Short mmCIF file of C-alpha atoms in Angstrom, two decimals:
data_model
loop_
_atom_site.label_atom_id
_atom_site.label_comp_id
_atom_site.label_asym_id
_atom_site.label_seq_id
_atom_site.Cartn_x
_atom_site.Cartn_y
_atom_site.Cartn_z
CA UNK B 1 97.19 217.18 61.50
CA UNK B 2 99.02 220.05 63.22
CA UNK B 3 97.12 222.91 64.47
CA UNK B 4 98.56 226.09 66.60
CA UNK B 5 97.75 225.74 70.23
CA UNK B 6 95.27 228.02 71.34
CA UNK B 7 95.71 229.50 75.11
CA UNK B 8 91.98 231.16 76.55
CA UNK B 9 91.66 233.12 79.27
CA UNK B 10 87.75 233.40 81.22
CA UNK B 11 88.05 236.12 83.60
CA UNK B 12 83.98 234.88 84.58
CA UNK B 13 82.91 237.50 87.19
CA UNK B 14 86.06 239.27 87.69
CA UNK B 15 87.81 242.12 86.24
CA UNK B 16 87.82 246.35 86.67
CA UNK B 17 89.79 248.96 85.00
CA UNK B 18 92.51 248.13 87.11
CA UNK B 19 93.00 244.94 85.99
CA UNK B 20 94.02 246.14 82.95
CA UNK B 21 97.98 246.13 83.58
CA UNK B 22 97.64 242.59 83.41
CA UNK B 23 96.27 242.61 80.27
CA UNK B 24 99.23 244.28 78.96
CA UNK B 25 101.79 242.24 80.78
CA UNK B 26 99.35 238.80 79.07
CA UNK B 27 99.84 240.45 75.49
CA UNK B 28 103.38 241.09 75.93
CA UNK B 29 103.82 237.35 77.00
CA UNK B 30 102.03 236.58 73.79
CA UNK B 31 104.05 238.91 71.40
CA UNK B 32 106.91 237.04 72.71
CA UNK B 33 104.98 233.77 71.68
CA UNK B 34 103.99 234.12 68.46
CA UNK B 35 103.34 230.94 67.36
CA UNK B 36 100.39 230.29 70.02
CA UNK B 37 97.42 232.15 69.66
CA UNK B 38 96.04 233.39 73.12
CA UNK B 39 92.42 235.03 73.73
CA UNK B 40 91.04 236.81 76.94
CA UNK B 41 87.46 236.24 77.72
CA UNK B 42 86.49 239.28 79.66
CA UNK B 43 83.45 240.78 81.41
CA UNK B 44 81.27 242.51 78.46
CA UNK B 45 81.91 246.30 81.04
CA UNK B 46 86.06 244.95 80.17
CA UNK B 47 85.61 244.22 76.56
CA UNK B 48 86.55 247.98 75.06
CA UNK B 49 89.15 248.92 77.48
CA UNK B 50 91.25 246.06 77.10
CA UNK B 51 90.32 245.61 72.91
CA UNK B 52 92.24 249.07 72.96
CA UNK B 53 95.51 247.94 74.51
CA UNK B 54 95.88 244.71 73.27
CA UNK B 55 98.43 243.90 70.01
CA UNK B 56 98.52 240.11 69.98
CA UNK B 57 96.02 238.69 72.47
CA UNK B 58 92.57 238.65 71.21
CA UNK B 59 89.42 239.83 73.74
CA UNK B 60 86.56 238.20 73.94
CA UNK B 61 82.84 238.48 75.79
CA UNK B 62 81.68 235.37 78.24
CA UNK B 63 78.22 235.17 76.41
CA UNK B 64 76.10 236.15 73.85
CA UNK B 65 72.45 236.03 73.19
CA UNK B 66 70.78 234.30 70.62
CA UNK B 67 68.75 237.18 69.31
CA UNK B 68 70.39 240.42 67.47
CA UNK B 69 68.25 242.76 69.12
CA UNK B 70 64.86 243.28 71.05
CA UNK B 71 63.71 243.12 74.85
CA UNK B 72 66.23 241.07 76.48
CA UNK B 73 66.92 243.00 79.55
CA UNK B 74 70.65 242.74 80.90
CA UNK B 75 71.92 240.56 77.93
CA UNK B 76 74.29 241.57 75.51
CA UNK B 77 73.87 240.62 71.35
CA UNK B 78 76.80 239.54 68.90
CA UNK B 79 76.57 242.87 67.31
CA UNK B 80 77.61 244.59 70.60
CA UNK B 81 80.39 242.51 71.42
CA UNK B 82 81.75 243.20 67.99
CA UNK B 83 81.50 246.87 68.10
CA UNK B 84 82.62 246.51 71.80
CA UNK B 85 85.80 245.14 70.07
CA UNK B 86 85.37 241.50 70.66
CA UNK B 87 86.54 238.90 68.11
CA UNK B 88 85.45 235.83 70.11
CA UNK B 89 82.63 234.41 72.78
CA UNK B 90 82.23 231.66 74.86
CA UNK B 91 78.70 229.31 75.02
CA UNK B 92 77.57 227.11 76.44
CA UNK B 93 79.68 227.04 79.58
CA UNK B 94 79.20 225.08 82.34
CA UNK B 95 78.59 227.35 84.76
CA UNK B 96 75.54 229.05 82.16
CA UNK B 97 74.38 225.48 81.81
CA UNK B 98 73.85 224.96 85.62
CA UNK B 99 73.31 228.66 87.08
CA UNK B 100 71.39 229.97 84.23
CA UNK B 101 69.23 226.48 83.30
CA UNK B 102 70.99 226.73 79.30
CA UNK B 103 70.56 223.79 77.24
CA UNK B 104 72.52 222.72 74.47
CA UNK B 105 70.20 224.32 72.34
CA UNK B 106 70.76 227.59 73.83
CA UNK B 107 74.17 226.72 73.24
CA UNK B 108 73.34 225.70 69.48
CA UNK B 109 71.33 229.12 68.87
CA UNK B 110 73.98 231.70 70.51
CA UNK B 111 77.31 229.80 68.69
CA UNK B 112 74.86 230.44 65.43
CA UNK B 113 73.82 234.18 66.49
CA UNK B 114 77.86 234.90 66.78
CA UNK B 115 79.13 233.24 63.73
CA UNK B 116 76.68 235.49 61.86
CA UNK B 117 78.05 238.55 62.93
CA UNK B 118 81.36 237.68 62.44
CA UNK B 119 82.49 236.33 66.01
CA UNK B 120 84.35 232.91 66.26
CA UNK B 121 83.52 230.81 69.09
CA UNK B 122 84.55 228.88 71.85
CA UNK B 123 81.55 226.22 72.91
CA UNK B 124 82.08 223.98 76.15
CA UNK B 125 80.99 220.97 77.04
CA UNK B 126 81.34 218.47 79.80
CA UNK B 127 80.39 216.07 82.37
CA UNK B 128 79.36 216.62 85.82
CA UNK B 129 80.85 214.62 88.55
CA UNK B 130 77.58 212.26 88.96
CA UNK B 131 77.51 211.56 85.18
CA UNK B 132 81.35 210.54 85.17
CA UNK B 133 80.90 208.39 88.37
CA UNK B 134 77.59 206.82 86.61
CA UNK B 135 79.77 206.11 83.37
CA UNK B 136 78.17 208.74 81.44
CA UNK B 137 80.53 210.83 80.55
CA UNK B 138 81.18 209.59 77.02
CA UNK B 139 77.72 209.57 76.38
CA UNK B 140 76.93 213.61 77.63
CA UNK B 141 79.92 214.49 75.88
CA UNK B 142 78.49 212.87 72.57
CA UNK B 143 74.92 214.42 73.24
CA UNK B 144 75.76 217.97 74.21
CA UNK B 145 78.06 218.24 70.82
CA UNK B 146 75.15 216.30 68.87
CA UNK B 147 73.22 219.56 70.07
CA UNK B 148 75.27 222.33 69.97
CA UNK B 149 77.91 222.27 67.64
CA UNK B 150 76.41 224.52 64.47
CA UNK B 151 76.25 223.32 60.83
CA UNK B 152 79.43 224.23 58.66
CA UNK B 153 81.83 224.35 62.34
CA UNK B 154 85.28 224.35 61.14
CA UNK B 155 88.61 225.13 62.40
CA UNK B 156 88.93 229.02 61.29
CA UNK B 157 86.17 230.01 63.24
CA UNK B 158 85.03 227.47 65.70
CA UNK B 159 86.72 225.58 68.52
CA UNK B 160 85.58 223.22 70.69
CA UNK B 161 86.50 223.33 74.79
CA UNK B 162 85.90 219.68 76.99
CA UNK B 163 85.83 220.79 80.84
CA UNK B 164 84.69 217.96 83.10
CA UNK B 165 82.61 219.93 85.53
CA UNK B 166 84.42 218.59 88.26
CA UNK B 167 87.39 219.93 87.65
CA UNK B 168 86.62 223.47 87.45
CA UNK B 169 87.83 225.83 90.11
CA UNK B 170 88.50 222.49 92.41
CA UNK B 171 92.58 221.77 91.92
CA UNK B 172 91.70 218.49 90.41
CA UNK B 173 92.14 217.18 86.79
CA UNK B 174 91.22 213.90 84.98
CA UNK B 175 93.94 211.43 84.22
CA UNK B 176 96.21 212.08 80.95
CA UNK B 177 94.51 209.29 79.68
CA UNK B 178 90.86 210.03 80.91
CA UNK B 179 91.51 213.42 79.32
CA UNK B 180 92.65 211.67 76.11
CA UNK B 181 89.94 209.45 75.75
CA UNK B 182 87.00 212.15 76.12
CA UNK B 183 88.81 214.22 73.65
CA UNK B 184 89.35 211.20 71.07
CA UNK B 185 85.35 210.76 71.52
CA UNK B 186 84.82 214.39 71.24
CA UNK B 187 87.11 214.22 67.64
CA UNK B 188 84.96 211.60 66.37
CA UNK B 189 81.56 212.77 66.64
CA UNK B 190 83.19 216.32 65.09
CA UNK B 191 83.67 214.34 62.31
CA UNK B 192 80.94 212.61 61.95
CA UNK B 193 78.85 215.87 62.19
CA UNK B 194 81.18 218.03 59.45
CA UNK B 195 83.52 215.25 58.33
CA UNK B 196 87.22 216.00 57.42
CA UNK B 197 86.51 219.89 58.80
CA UNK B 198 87.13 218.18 62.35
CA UNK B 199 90.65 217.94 61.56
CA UNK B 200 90.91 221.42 61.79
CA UNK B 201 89.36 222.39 64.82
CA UNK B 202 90.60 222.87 67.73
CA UNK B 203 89.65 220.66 71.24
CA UNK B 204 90.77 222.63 73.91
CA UNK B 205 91.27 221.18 77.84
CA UNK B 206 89.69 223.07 80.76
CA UNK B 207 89.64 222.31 84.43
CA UNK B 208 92.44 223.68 86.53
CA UNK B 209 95.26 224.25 84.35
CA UNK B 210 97.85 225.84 86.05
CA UNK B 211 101.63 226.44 85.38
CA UNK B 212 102.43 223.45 87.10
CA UNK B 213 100.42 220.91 84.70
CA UNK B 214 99.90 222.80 81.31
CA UNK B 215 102.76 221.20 79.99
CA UNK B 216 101.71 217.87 80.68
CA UNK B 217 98.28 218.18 79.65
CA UNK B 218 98.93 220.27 76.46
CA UNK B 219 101.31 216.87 75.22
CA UNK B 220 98.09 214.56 75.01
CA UNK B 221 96.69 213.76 72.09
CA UNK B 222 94.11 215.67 70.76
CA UNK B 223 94.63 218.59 73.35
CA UNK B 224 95.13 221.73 71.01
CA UNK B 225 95.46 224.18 73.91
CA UNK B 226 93.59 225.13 77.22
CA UNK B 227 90.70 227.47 78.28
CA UNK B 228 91.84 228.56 81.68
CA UNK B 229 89.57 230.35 84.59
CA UNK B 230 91.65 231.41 87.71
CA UNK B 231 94.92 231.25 86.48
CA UNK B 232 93.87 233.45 83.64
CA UNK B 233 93.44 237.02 86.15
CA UNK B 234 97.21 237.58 86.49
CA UNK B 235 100.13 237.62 84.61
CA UNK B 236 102.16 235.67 86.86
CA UNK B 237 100.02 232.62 86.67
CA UNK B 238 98.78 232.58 82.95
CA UNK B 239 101.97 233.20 81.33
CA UNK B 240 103.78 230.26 82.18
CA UNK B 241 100.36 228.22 80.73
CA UNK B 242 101.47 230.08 77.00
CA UNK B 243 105.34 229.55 77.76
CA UNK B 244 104.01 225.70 77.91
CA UNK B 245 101.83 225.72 74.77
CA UNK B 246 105.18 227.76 72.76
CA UNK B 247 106.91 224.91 73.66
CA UNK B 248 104.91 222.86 71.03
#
């Protein structure tokens, strides 16, 4: 089955106003793409400046809570990124999972909290570098979508990201086939979970992507696009990622 690459930007702890003219100068780059759909995870203090400038690329929040409302000091609810201008939200990523103690539960409850209020939803998963040398991978990868992924996921509002924890922020990347192999697992327990609805979601690849590799990690199987950390803050290094994914 064919399904339109998807090219995310998480901005994690960085972004101010100024970063905003690269914003513009990412949704020009996707204008110019349109047949790859490209998102911008920003911080939640981002999320209404850059909703306002944007035409193609759609903004995003880092996080959500599980809860619409109450005394949850510092945290921001569904309902706020929406009216913030959000349209999408990361869970469950790996550096929530080992900095803020989440569980694929937590994961489980905040993909739930934003599909109710209308968000769609990126949710990680991954193996750390222990679990991979242990020959666990397969088997974390399995449990943490067992966990998290919410009933009725399907591919118009949910996507799914595999980032070996590893590879994140560190230059290195998994073998094409390693990568492959993870994300044929990842496939299968999709379906098992919501049956032929796997088909149509999407299993993104995260982990230092860069210019230099997206092209060759975008053409392996069962990679429908890339969620991207550093080389998502500029122009210059995230628009050759969605030149690679428009040449798909």
């Amino acid at each position: 089955m064919s399904r339109r690459k998807l090219v995310a930007g998480n901005w994690k702890m960085h972004g101010l106003r100024t970063g905003l003219a690269e914003i513009e100068a990412i949704d020009a780059a996707a204008l110019a793409a349109p047949g790859v759909d490209v998102a911008l995870c920003v911080p939640a203090t981002l999320v209404h400046h850059a909703a306002g400038i944007v035409r193609a690329v759609r903004i995003g929040g880092q996080d959500v809570h599980a809860n619409d409302r109450g005394a949850h000091t510092g945290c921001v609810s569904a309902e706020m990124l929406r009216e913030a201008g959000a349209s999408v939200v990361i869970v469950g990523h790996s550096e929530r999972r080992a900095d803020q103690n989440e569980t694929s539960h937590d994961a489980w409850a905040k993909a739930a909290a934003a599909r109710r209020h209308g968000l769609d939803v990126i949710l990680c998963c991954g193996e750390t570098e222990a679990e991979r040398d242990a020959g666990r991978a397969e088997r974390v990868v399995q449990a943490q979508i067992e966990k998290s992924v919410p009933e009725g996921a399907n591919g118009d509002w949910f996507t799914l990201a595999y980032e070996p924890r590893w590879a994140i922020g560190t230059g290195r990347t998994p073998s094409p086939e390693e990568i492959a192999q993870v994300h044929a697992i990842a496939r299968a327990k999709l379906r098992q979970m919501v049956g032929d609805a796997a088909d149509t979601i999407r299993i993104l690849y995260g982990g230092s992507v860069t210019g230099a590799n997206a092209a060759a990690i975008l053409a392996i199987d069962d990679v429908d696009g890339a969620l991207v950390g550093g080389a998502s803050l500029t122009a210059d290094k995230f628009v050759p990622i969605i030149e690679a994914a428009a040449a798909f």
